[in-house]
PDB file of C-alpha atoms and ligand atoms in Angstrom:
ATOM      1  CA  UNK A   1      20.721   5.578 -10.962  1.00  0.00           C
ATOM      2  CA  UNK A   2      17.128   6.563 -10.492  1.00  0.00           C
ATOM      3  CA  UNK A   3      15.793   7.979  -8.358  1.00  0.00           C
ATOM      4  CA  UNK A   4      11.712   7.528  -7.630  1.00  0.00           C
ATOM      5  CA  UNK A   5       9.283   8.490  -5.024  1.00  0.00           C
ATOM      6  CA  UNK A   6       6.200   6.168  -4.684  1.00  0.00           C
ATOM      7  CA  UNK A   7       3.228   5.773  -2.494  1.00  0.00           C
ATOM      8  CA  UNK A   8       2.777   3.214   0.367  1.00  0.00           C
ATOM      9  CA  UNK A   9       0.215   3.006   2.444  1.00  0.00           C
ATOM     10  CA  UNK A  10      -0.158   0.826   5.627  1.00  0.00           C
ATOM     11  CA  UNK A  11      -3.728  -0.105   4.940  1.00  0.00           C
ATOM     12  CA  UNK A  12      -6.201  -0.628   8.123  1.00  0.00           C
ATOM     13  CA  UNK A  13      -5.114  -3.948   9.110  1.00  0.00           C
ATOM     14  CA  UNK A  14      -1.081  -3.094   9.373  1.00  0.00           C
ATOM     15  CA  UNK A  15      -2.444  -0.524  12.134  1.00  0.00           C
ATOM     16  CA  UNK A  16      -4.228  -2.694  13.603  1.00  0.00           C
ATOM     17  CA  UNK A  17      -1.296  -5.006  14.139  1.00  0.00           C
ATOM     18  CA  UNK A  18       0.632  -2.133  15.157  1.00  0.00           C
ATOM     19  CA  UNK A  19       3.257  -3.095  12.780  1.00  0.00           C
ATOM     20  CA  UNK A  20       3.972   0.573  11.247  1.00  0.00           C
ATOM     21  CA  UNK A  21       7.404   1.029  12.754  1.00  0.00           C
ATOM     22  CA  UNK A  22       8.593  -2.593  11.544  1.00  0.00           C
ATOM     23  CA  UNK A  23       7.592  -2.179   8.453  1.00  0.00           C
ATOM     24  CA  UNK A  24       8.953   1.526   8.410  1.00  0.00           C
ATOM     25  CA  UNK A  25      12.377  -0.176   9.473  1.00  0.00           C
ATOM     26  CA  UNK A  26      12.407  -2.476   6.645  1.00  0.00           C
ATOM     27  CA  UNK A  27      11.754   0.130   4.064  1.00  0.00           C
ATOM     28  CA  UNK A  28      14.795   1.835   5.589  1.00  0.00           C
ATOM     29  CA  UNK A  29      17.124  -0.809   6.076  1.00  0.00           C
ATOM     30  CA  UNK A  30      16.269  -1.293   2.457  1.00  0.00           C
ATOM     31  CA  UNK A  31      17.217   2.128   1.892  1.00  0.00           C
ATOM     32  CA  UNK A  32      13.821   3.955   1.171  1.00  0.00           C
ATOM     33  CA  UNK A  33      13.244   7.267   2.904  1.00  0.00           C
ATOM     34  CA  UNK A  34       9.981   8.267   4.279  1.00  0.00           C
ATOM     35  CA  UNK A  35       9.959  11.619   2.993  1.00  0.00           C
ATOM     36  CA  UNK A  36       6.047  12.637   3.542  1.00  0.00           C
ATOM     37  CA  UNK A  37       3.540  10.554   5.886  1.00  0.00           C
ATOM     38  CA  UNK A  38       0.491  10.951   7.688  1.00  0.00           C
ATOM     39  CA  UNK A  39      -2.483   9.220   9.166  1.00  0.00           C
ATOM     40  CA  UNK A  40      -6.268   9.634   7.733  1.00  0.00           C
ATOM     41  CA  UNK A  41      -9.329   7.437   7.080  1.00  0.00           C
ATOM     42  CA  UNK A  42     -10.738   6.151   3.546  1.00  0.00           C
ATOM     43  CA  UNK A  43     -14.108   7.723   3.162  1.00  0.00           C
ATOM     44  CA  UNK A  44     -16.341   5.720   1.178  1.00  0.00           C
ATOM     45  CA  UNK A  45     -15.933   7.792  -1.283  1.00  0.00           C
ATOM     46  CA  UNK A  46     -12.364   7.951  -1.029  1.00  0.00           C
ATOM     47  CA  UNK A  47     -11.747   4.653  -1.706  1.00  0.00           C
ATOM     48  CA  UNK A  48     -14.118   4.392  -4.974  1.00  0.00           C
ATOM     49  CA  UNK A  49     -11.839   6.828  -6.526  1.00  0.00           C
ATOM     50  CA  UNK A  50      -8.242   5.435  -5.332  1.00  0.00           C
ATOM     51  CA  UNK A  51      -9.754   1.870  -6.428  1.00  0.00           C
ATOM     52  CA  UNK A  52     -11.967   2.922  -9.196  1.00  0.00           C
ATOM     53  CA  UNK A  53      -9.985   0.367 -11.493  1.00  0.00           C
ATOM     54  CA  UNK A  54     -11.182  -2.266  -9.733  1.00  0.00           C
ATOM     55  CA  UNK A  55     -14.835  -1.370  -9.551  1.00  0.00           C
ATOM     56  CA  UNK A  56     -16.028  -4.065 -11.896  1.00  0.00           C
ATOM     57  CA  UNK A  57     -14.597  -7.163  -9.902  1.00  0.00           C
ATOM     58  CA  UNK A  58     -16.262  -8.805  -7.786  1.00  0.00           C
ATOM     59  CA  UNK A  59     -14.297  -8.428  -4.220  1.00  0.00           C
ATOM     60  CA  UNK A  60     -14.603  -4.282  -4.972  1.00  0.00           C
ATOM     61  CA  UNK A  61     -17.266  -3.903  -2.257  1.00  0.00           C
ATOM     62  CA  UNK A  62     -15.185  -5.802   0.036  1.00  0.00           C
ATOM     63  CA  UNK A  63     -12.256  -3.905  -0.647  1.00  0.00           C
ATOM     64  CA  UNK A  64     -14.144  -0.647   0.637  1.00  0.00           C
ATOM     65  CA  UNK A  65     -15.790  -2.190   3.694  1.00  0.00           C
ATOM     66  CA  UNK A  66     -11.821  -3.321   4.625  1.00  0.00           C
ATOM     67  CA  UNK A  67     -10.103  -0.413   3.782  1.00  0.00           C
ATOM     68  CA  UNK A  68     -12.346   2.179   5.345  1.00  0.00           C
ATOM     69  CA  UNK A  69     -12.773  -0.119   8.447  1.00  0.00           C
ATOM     70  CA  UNK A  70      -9.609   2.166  10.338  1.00  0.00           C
ATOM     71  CA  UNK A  71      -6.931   4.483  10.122  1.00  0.00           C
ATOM     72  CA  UNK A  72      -4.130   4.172   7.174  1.00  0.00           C
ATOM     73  CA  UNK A  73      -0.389   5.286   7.221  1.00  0.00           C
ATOM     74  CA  UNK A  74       0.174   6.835   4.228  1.00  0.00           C
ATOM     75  CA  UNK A  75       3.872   7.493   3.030  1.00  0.00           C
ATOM     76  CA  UNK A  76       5.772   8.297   0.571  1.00  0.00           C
ATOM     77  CA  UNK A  77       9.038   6.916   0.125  1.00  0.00           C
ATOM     78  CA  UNK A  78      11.948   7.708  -2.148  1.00  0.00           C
ATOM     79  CA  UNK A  79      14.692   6.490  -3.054  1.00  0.00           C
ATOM     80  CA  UNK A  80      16.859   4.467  -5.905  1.00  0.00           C
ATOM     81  CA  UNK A  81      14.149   2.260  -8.178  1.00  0.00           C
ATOM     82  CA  UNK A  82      12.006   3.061  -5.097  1.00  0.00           C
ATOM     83  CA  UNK A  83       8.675   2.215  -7.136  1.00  0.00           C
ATOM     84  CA  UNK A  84       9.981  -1.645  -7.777  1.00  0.00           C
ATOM     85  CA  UNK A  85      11.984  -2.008  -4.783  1.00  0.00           C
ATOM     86  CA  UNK A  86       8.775  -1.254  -2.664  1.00  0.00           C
ATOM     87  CA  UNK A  87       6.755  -3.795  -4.347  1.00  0.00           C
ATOM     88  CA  UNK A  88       9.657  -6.165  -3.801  1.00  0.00           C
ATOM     89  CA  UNK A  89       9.244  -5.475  -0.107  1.00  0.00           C
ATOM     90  CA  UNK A  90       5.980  -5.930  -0.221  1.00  0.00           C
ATOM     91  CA  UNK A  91       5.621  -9.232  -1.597  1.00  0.00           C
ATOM     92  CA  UNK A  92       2.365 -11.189  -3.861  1.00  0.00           C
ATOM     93  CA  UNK A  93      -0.806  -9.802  -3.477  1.00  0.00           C
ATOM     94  CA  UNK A  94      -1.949 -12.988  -2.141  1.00  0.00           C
ATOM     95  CA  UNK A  95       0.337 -13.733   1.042  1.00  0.00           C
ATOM     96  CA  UNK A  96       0.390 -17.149   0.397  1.00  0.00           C
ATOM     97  CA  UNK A  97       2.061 -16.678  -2.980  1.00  0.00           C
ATOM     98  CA  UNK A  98       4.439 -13.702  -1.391  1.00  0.00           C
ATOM     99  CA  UNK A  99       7.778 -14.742  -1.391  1.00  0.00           C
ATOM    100  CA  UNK A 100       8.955 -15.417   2.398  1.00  0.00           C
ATOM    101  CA  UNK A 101      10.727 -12.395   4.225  1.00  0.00           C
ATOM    102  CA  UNK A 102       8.564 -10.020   2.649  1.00  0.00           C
ATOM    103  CA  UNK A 103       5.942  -7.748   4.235  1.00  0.00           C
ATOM    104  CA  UNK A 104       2.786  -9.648   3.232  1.00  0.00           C
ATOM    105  CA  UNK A 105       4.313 -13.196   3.720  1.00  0.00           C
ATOM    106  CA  UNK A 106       4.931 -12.233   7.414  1.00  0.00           C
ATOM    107  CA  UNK A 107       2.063  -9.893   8.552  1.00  0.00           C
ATOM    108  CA  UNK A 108      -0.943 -10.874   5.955  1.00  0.00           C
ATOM    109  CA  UNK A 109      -3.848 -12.642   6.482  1.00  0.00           C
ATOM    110  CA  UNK A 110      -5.791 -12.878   3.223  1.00  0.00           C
ATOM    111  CA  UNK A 111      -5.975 -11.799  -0.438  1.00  0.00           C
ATOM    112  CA  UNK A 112      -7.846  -8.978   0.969  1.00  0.00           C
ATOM    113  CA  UNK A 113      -6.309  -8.218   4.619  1.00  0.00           C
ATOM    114  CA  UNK A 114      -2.743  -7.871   3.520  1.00  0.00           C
ATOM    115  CA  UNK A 115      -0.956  -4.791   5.227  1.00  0.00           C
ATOM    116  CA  UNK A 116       0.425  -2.751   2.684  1.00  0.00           C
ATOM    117  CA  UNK A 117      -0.459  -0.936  -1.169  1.00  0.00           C
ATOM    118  CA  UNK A 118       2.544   0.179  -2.835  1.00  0.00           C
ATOM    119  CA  UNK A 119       1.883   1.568  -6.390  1.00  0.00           C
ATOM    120  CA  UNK A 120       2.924   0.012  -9.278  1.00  0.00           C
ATOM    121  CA  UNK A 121       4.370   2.042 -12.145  1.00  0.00           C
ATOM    122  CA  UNK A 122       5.878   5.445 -12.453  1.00  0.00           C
ATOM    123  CA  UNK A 123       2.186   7.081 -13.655  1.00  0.00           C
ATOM    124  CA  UNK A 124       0.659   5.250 -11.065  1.00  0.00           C
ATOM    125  CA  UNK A 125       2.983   6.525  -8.376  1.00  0.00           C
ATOM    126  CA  UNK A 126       2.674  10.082  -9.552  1.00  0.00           C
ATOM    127  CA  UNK A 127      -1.298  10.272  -9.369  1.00  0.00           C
ATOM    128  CA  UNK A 128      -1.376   8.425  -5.702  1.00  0.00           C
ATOM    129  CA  UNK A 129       1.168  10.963  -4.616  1.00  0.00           C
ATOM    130  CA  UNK A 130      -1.200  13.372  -5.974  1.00  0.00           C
ATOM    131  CA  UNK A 131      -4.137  12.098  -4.434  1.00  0.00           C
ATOM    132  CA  UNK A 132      -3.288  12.363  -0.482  1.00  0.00           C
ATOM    133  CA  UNK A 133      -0.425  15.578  -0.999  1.00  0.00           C
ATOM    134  CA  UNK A 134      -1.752  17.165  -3.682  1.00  0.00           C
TER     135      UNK A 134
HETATM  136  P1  GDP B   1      -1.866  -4.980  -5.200  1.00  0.00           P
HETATM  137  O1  GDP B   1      -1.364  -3.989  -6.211  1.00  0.00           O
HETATM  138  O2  GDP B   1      -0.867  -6.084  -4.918  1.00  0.00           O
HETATM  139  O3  GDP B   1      -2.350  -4.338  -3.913  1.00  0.00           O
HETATM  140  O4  GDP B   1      -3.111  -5.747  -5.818  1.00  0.00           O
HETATM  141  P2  GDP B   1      -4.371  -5.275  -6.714  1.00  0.00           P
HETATM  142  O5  GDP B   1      -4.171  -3.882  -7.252  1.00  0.00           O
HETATM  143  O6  GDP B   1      -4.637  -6.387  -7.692  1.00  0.00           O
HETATM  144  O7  GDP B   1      -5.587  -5.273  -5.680  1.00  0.00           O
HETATM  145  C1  GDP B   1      -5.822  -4.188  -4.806  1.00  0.00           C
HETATM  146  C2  GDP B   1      -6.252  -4.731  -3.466  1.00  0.00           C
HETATM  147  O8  GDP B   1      -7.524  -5.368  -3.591  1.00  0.00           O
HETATM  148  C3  GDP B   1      -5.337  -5.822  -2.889  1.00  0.00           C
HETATM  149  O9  GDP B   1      -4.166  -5.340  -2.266  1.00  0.00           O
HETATM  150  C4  GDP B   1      -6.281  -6.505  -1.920  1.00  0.00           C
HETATM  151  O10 GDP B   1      -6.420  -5.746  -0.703  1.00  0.00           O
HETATM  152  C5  GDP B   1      -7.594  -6.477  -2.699  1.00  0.00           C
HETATM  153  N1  GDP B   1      -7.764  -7.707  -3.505  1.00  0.00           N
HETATM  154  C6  GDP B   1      -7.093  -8.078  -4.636  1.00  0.00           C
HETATM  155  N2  GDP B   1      -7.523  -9.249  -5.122  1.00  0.00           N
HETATM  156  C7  GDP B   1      -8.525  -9.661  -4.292  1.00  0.00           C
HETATM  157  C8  GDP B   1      -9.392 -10.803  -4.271  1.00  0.00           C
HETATM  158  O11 GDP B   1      -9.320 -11.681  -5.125  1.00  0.00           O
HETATM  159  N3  GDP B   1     -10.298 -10.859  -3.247  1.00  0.00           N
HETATM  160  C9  GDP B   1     -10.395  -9.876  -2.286  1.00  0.00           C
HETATM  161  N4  GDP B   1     -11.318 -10.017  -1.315  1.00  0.00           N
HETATM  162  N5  GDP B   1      -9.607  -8.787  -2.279  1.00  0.00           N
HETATM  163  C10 GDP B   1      -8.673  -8.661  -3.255  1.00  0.00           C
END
């Protein structure tokens, strides 16, 4: 049994929808605590450094225009396989390739506008943790 914290965040458009407390119930009724959260903005220069792997494609100036464009729930959760488990939740990056009953197959409306980040691997999770707890 492990046990793993990992960083979600409710990007803009989740708070938009006003969809933080569903989505806060499913990552309990999976069985994922919410064991630090808060609210804040993406500065500009923010998001370069949380998305900095991305900076070479070609939607990464979209990505900051979206998720700077509001507030963000940021969480982190914990629990057994937590990291993997979240990402199950979660669902395909693309909604329409999400698997149905997950977060982004029910509340997503684009590649780009879909409601949640969840890191990916155990390094990852460490350094987001890092970067909004310190
Ligand atoms: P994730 O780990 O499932 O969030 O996916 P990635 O790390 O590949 O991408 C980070 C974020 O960039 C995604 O969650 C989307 O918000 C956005 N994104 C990814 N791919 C695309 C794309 O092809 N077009 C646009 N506009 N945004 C994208």
């Amino acid at each position: 049994m492990t046990i793993e914290q990992t960083l979600s965040i409710i990007k803009p458009d989740g708070v938009r929808k006003k969809i933080i407390g569903e989505i806060q119930k499913r990552f309990k009724d999976a069985g994922l605590t919410v064991i630090k959260a808060k609210m804040t903005v993406f500065t500009i220069a923010d998001a370069h450094r949380f998305y900095s792997i991305h900076k070479d494609k070609p939607f990464f100036n979209d990505l900051l225009t979206y998720i700077t464009s509001g507030p963000v729930m940021v969480q982190v959760l914990e629990g057994e396989n937590a990291i993997e488990l979240n990402r199950k939740l979660m669902g395909a990056t693309n909604p329409e390739e999400a698997e149905k009953g997950t977060i982004r197959s029910d509340f997503a409306s684009s590649i780009e506008e879909n409601v949640v980040h969840g890191s990916d691997g155990p390094d990852t999770a460490r350094t987001e943790i890092e970067f909004f707890f310190g």
